[in-house]
Amino acid sequence: MPGIETSTAWKTLAAHAERMKRTHLRDLLGDAARNSALSIKANGILFDFSRQNVNIETMDFLMDLAGAAMLEEKRAAMFSGEKINVTEGRAVLHVALRAERSATILVDGVNQVPLVHDVLDHIKDFSHRVLTGTFVGATGKSLKNIISIGIGGSYLGPEFVYEAIKCVPQAAEVAEGRTLRFLANVDPVDVARATKGLNPEETLVVVVSKTFTTAETMLNARTLRKWLLDGVKGTGPEEVIRRHMVAASSAVPLVTEFGIDSANVFGFWDWVGGRYSVCSAVGMLPLSLTFGFEILEQFLAGARNIDEHFATAPIRQNIPVLMGLLGIWNSTFLGHESRAILPYAQALLRFPAHVQQLDMESNGKRVGLDGQELPFQAGEVNFGEPGTNGQHSFYQLIHQGRTIPTEFIGFARSQYPVELPNEVVSSQDELMSNFFAQPDALALGKTLEQLDVEGVKEELRPHKTFPGNRPSFSLLFGQLDPFTTGQLLALYEHRVFVQGAIWGINSFDQWGVELGKVLAKQVRTQLTASRQGEKIISGFNSSTAAMLNFYLSNSSE
Ligand code: F6P
């Protein structure tokens, strides 16, 4: 099948982009009819994309592009369990992780939904036993600390959700007196940070690894196994591991070989990609052990709510479809290679890091599904920070330096309202004043004429001019709670799908991370040999050899 770049829709958009590059958001935003057409309300969310460099015609052309790329057919293929991850021969079914118990989604003729609910029931039961003190540590102490070991998709999503909901009163109440820490990096300092101040007798370690082979995770798992065995006395090692280590993994034989009781392995399936695994045991297990399962059910319901919207809403009214098409427009047609994710909610501080992996590991590809090199760049650089912190950091570049499409995420009500009797403005209103002001500052900018009227000194005017015309969109929700956290997760997951489907790439493999792992193994082998007295470093180019020798000669005091 010819690439999407050969389609009429693509060529029309490319020509149209040249015209749109000559428009300014100052003028586009002057058209109230246009603005109202570029703002939709669905599922309790307001999605305003009137500050994109688009007009109604652009949206028509983007809809044509979706048709040419067969987006709706591809979406249906994903939801029905077709093996769309062609390089690994797998279905892509993160939507099944939050499907209703009564749903049917077949893979190789087997309904996957009951399997999902069996694991969810197991998590519910186990976390209830831990939270109520029925399942206790080897010395009879309640397990009030959880350390979740995992990296990449086995870490970033769960940490984002943990931070997003930990101050929600219902969650905070269950988690009172409990600790959840994540151990991701193999840097020994991360082990110290994760275990600092915790009593092993009161700690349950959750090893989260789809493959159960990831080098960093397995070394950290062995390190914490030793920490437990050293710290929990008076009982045999098998009992310590049985009582203090559990796992979320799709490689059950490897988990039991490690010593973890098969009754305490929470499985998932090859159709769950690591970066799409938050709703599997990967996220549900550690989070449920901390907040209780009921709260997590609300989170799953939020994700399901957006799955239904994505699957059924007309594409012109479909938020993830629109987000994805605008991503294509900005990056491929207007040439903006980055985008900034700016949640005006401190509880979303780890959301940009999650999106970084979700999006960049999925769509950072160089060939199409047919293996042919793409004649355009796929994927964007994603970064971000919560507002208003980011405003005092990198927004300068966005206002007056490069053009970076920005994504504002805000909430009408705070999770944690603070009112001071003598303050006129609440903290939430102060925060959100910035949420509403920044998109206009970026879009409208400030002209020389305005500076003239303000009486700004002539020599300062170039420095104080803001060109404007910086695109953004705004997502406004009611409140950040477990349900809306699930909605947000699913919106961004499906946006990635939409962009991958239009570009014609496989968003669900990640061969690009393998080479580094292979090379690290070669280095590791030589470092080990060298530590054992064999001092010769060989087989590397002179630069790497010199760095390795410097490292070795400086690694002992
Ligand atoms: O190296 C990248 C990666 O494969 C991610 O895709 C994945 O989320 C992460 O490593 C962790 O993998 P696992 O869950 O198998 O330990």
PDB file of C-alpha atoms in Angstrom, residues 111-258:
ATOM      1  CA  ASN A 111     -12.207 -14.022  25.385  1.00  0.00           C
ATOM      2  CA  GLN A 112      -9.558 -12.031  27.286  1.00  0.00           C
ATOM      3  CA  VAL A 113     -11.932 -10.074  29.531  1.00  0.00           C
ATOM      4  CA  PRO A 114     -12.567 -12.856  32.097  1.00  0.00           C
ATOM      5  CA  LEU A 115      -8.779 -13.314  32.384  1.00  0.00           C
ATOM      6  CA  VAL A 116      -8.431  -9.603  33.142  1.00  0.00           C
ATOM      7  CA  HIS A 117     -11.135  -9.722  35.796  1.00  0.00           C
ATOM      8  CA  ASP A 118      -9.637 -12.830  37.414  1.00  0.00           C
ATOM      9  CA  VAL A 119      -6.427 -10.886  37.992  1.00  0.00           C
ATOM     10  CA  LEU A 120      -8.311  -7.786  39.171  1.00  0.00           C
ATOM     11  CA  ASP A 121     -10.254  -9.954  41.634  1.00  0.00           C
ATOM     12  CA  HIS A 122      -6.996 -11.458  42.844  1.00  0.00           C
ATOM     13  CA  ILE A 123      -5.515  -7.961  43.340  1.00  0.00           C
ATOM     14  CA  LYS A 124      -8.646  -6.841  45.159  1.00  0.00           C
ATOM     15  CA  ASP A 125      -8.542  -9.823  47.494  1.00  0.00           C
ATOM     16  CA  PHE A 126      -4.796  -9.681  48.142  1.00  0.00           C
ATOM     17  CA  SER A 127      -4.665  -5.937  48.737  1.00  0.00           C
ATOM     18  CA  HIS A 128      -7.649  -6.196  51.056  1.00  0.00           C
ATOM     19  CA  ARG A 129      -5.829  -8.860  53.077  1.00  0.00           C
ATOM     20  CA  VAL A 130      -2.685  -6.732  53.287  1.00  0.00           C
ATOM     21  CA  LEU A 131      -4.585  -3.546  54.166  1.00  0.00           C
ATOM     22  CA  THR A 132      -6.615  -5.277  56.869  1.00  0.00           C
ATOM     23  CA  GLY A 133      -3.608  -7.112  58.333  1.00  0.00           C
ATOM     24  CA  THR A 134      -4.771 -10.600  57.367  1.00  0.00           C
ATOM     25  CA  PHE A 135      -1.692 -11.102  55.202  1.00  0.00           C
ATOM     26  CA  VAL A 136       1.253 -10.036  57.354  1.00  0.00           C
ATOM     27  CA  GLY A 137       5.052 -10.153  57.228  1.00  0.00           C
ATOM     28  CA  ALA A 138       7.132 -13.151  58.290  1.00  0.00           C
ATOM     29  CA  THR A 139       7.468 -11.836  61.853  1.00  0.00           C
ATOM     30  CA  GLY A 140       3.749 -11.114  62.151  1.00  0.00           C
ATOM     31  CA  LYS A 141       3.999  -7.363  61.513  1.00  0.00           C
ATOM     32  CA  SER A 142       1.512  -5.539  59.333  1.00  0.00           C
ATOM     33  CA  LEU A 143       2.906  -4.702  55.857  1.00  0.00           C
ATOM     34  CA  LYS A 144       2.481  -0.954  55.774  1.00  0.00           C
ATOM     35  CA  ASN A 145       5.285  -0.126  53.337  1.00  0.00           C
ATOM     36  CA  ILE A 146       5.263  -0.994  49.662  1.00  0.00           C
ATOM     37  CA  ILE A 147       8.344  -0.708  47.448  1.00  0.00           C
ATOM     38  CA  SER A 148       7.488  -1.118  43.785  1.00  0.00           C
ATOM     39  CA  ILE A 149      10.536  -2.103  41.710  1.00  0.00           C
ATOM     40  CA  GLY A 150      10.239  -1.545  37.967  1.00  0.00           C
ATOM     41  CA  ILE A 151      11.449   0.724  35.191  1.00  0.00           C
ATOM     42  CA  GLY A 152      10.025   2.395  32.062  1.00  0.00           C
ATOM     43  CA  GLY A 153       6.407   1.348  31.574  1.00  0.00           C
ATOM     44  CA  SER A 154       6.634  -0.694  34.759  1.00  0.00           C
ATOM     45  CA  TYR A 155       7.255   2.498  36.715  1.00  0.00           C
ATOM     46  CA  LEU A 156       6.342   5.786  35.045  1.00  0.00           C
ATOM     47  CA  GLY A 157       2.592   5.244  34.674  1.00  0.00           C
ATOM     48  CA  PRO A 158       2.071   3.910  38.210  1.00  0.00           C
ATOM     49  CA  GLU A 159       4.087   6.789  39.659  1.00  0.00           C
ATOM     50  CA  PHE A 160       2.051   9.351  37.695  1.00  0.00           C
ATOM     51  CA  VAL A 161      -1.199   7.834  38.991  1.00  0.00           C
ATOM     52  CA  TYR A 162       0.143   7.571  42.550  1.00  0.00           C
ATOM     53  CA  GLU A 163       1.016  11.261  42.600  1.00  0.00           C
ATOM     54  CA  ALA A 164      -2.238  12.229  40.887  1.00  0.00           C
ATOM     55  CA  ILE A 165      -4.476  10.615  43.476  1.00  0.00           C
ATOM     56  CA  LYS A 166      -2.507  10.537  46.715  1.00  0.00           C
ATOM     57  CA  CYS A 167      -4.045  13.797  48.008  1.00  0.00           C
ATOM     58  CA  VAL A 168      -7.613  12.843  47.072  1.00  0.00           C
ATOM     59  CA  PRO A 169      -9.261  12.606  50.545  1.00  0.00           C
ATOM     60  CA  GLN A 170     -10.676   9.096  50.026  1.00  0.00           C
ATOM     61  CA  ALA A 171      -7.258   7.811  48.899  1.00  0.00           C
ATOM     62  CA  ALA A 172      -5.339   9.700  51.575  1.00  0.00           C
ATOM     63  CA  GLU A 173      -7.556   8.206  54.245  1.00  0.00           C
ATOM     64  CA  VAL A 174      -6.789   4.610  53.222  1.00  0.00           C
ATOM     65  CA  ALA A 175      -3.095   5.396  52.752  1.00  0.00           C
ATOM     66  CA  GLU A 176      -2.762   7.076  56.174  1.00  0.00           C
ATOM     67  CA  GLY A 177       0.329   5.650  57.880  1.00  0.00           C
ATOM     68  CA  ARG A 178       1.307   3.705  54.766  1.00  0.00           C
ATOM     69  CA  THR A 179       4.187   4.314  52.337  1.00  0.00           C
ATOM     70  CA  LEU A 180       4.539   3.586  48.631  1.00  0.00           C
ATOM     71  CA  ARG A 181       7.954   4.138  47.077  1.00  0.00           C
ATOM     72  CA  PHE A 182       9.195   3.378  43.584  1.00  0.00           C
ATOM     73  CA  LEU A 183      12.619   1.935  42.866  1.00  0.00           C
ATOM     74  CA  ALA A 184      13.452   2.319  39.192  1.00  0.00           C
ATOM     75  CA  ASN A 185      17.051   3.307  38.666  1.00  0.00           C
ATOM     76  CA  VAL A 186      19.834   0.799  39.110  1.00  0.00           C
ATOM     77  CA  ASP A 187      21.883   3.653  40.574  1.00  0.00           C
ATOM     78  CA  PRO A 188      22.600   2.385  44.116  1.00  0.00           C
ATOM     79  CA  VAL A 189      21.453   5.733  45.461  1.00  0.00           C
ATOM     80  CA  ASP A 190      17.928   4.888  44.325  1.00  0.00           C
ATOM     81  CA  VAL A 191      18.054   1.768  46.528  1.00  0.00           C
ATOM     82  CA  ALA A 192      19.080   3.952  49.477  1.00  0.00           C
ATOM     83  CA  ARG A 193      16.257   6.428  48.715  1.00  0.00           C
ATOM     84  CA  ALA A 194      13.662   3.664  48.389  1.00  0.00           C
ATOM     85  CA  THR A 195      14.574   1.859  51.608  1.00  0.00           C
ATOM     86  CA  LYS A 196      15.583   4.801  53.822  1.00  0.00           C
ATOM     87  CA  GLY A 197      13.845   4.641  57.180  1.00  0.00           C
ATOM     88  CA  LEU A 198      11.742   1.586  56.301  1.00  0.00           C
ATOM     89  CA  ASN A 199      11.640  -1.510  58.470  1.00  0.00           C
ATOM     90  CA  PRO A 200      11.996  -4.620  56.264  1.00  0.00           C
ATOM     91  CA  GLU A 201       9.697  -6.495  58.627  1.00  0.00           C
ATOM     92  CA  GLU A 202       6.904  -4.088  57.662  1.00  0.00           C
ATOM     93  CA  THR A 203       7.747  -3.910  53.954  1.00  0.00           C
ATOM     94  CA  LEU A 204       6.247  -5.680  50.947  1.00  0.00           C
ATOM     95  CA  VAL A 205       8.338  -5.534  47.778  1.00  0.00           C
ATOM     96  CA  VAL A 206       6.439  -5.663  44.488  1.00  0.00           C
ATOM     97  CA  VAL A 207       8.639  -6.609  41.536  1.00  0.00           C
ATOM     98  CA  VAL A 208       7.016  -5.202  38.403  1.00  0.00           C
ATOM     99  CA  SER A 209       8.434  -6.458  35.145  1.00  0.00           C
ATOM    100  CA  LYS A 210       6.582  -7.714  32.108  1.00  0.00           C
ATOM    101  CA  THR A 211       9.541  -9.790  30.932  1.00  0.00           C
ATOM    102  CA  PHE A 212      11.174 -10.393  34.330  1.00  0.00           C
ATOM    103  CA  THR A 213      14.512 -10.046  32.552  1.00  0.00           C
ATOM    104  CA  THR A 214      15.133  -6.284  32.550  1.00  0.00           C
ATOM    105  CA  ALA A 215      18.680  -5.968  33.892  1.00  0.00           C
ATOM    106  CA  GLU A 216      18.094  -2.967  36.156  1.00  0.00           C
ATOM    107  CA  THR A 217      14.899  -4.342  37.669  1.00  0.00           C
ATOM    108  CA  MET A 218      16.344  -7.785  38.301  1.00  0.00           C
ATOM    109  CA  LEU A 219      19.447  -6.396  39.986  1.00  0.00           C
ATOM    110  CA  ASN A 220      17.276  -4.154  42.166  1.00  0.00           C
ATOM    111  CA  ALA A 221      15.044  -7.151  42.960  1.00  0.00           C
ATOM    112  CA  ARG A 222      18.077  -9.185  44.068  1.00  0.00           C
ATOM    113  CA  THR A 223      19.343  -6.227  46.106  1.00  0.00           C
ATOM    114  CA  LEU A 224      16.030  -5.871  47.939  1.00  0.00           C
ATOM    115  CA  ARG A 225      15.763  -9.634  48.393  1.00  0.00           C
ATOM    116  CA  LYS A 226      19.063  -9.411  50.302  1.00  0.00           C
ATOM    117  CA  TRP A 227      17.813  -6.343  52.197  1.00  0.00           C
ATOM    118  CA  LEU A 228      14.784  -8.369  53.303  1.00  0.00           C
ATOM    119  CA  LEU A 229      16.775 -11.477  54.178  1.00  0.00           C
ATOM    120  CA  ASP A 230      19.227  -9.379  56.223  1.00  0.00           C
ATOM    121  CA  GLY A 231      16.452  -7.460  57.958  1.00  0.00           C
ATOM    122  CA  VAL A 232      13.817 -10.099  58.700  1.00  0.00           C
ATOM    123  CA  LYS A 233      15.143 -12.590  61.235  1.00  0.00           C
ATOM    124  CA  GLY A 234      13.776 -15.625  63.020  1.00  0.00           C
ATOM    125  CA  THR A 235      12.318 -17.403  60.023  1.00  0.00           C
ATOM    126  CA  GLY A 236      13.665 -19.222  56.947  1.00  0.00           C
ATOM    127  CA  PRO A 237      14.502 -17.414  53.687  1.00  0.00           C
ATOM    128  CA  GLU A 238      11.645 -19.060  51.761  1.00  0.00           C
ATOM    129  CA  GLU A 239       9.132 -17.723  54.242  1.00  0.00           C
ATOM    130  CA  VAL A 240      10.669 -14.231  54.116  1.00  0.00           C
ATOM    131  CA  ILE A 241      10.393 -14.137  50.320  1.00  0.00           C
ATOM    132  CA  ARG A 242       6.902 -15.667  50.400  1.00  0.00           C
ATOM    133  CA  ARG A 243       5.687 -13.030  52.844  1.00  0.00           C
ATOM    134  CA  HIS A 244       7.608  -9.985  51.597  1.00  0.00           C
ATOM    135  CA  MET A 245       7.920 -10.279  47.815  1.00  0.00           C
ATOM    136  CA  VAL A 246       5.195 -10.401  45.175  1.00  0.00           C
ATOM    137  CA  ALA A 247       5.281  -9.727  41.440  1.00  0.00           C
ATOM    138  CA  ALA A 248       3.374  -8.278  38.514  1.00  0.00           C
ATOM    139  CA  SER A 249       4.666 -10.025  35.419  1.00  0.00           C
ATOM    140  CA  SER A 250       3.701 -11.900  32.288  1.00  0.00           C
ATOM    141  CA  ALA A 251       6.631 -14.326  32.806  1.00  0.00           C
ATOM    142  CA  VAL A 252       5.320 -16.491  35.652  1.00  0.00           C
ATOM    143  CA  PRO A 253       7.967 -19.284  35.372  1.00  0.00           C
ATOM    144  CA  LEU A 254      10.790 -16.747  35.788  1.00  0.00           C
ATOM    145  CA  VAL A 255       9.063 -15.200  38.808  1.00  0.00           C
ATOM    146  CA  THR A 256       8.726 -18.529  40.611  1.00  0.00           C
ATOM    147  CA  GLU A 257      12.320 -19.429  39.695  1.00  0.00           C
ATOM    148  CA  PHE A 258      13.311 -16.206  41.486  1.00  0.00           C
TER     149      PHE A 258
END
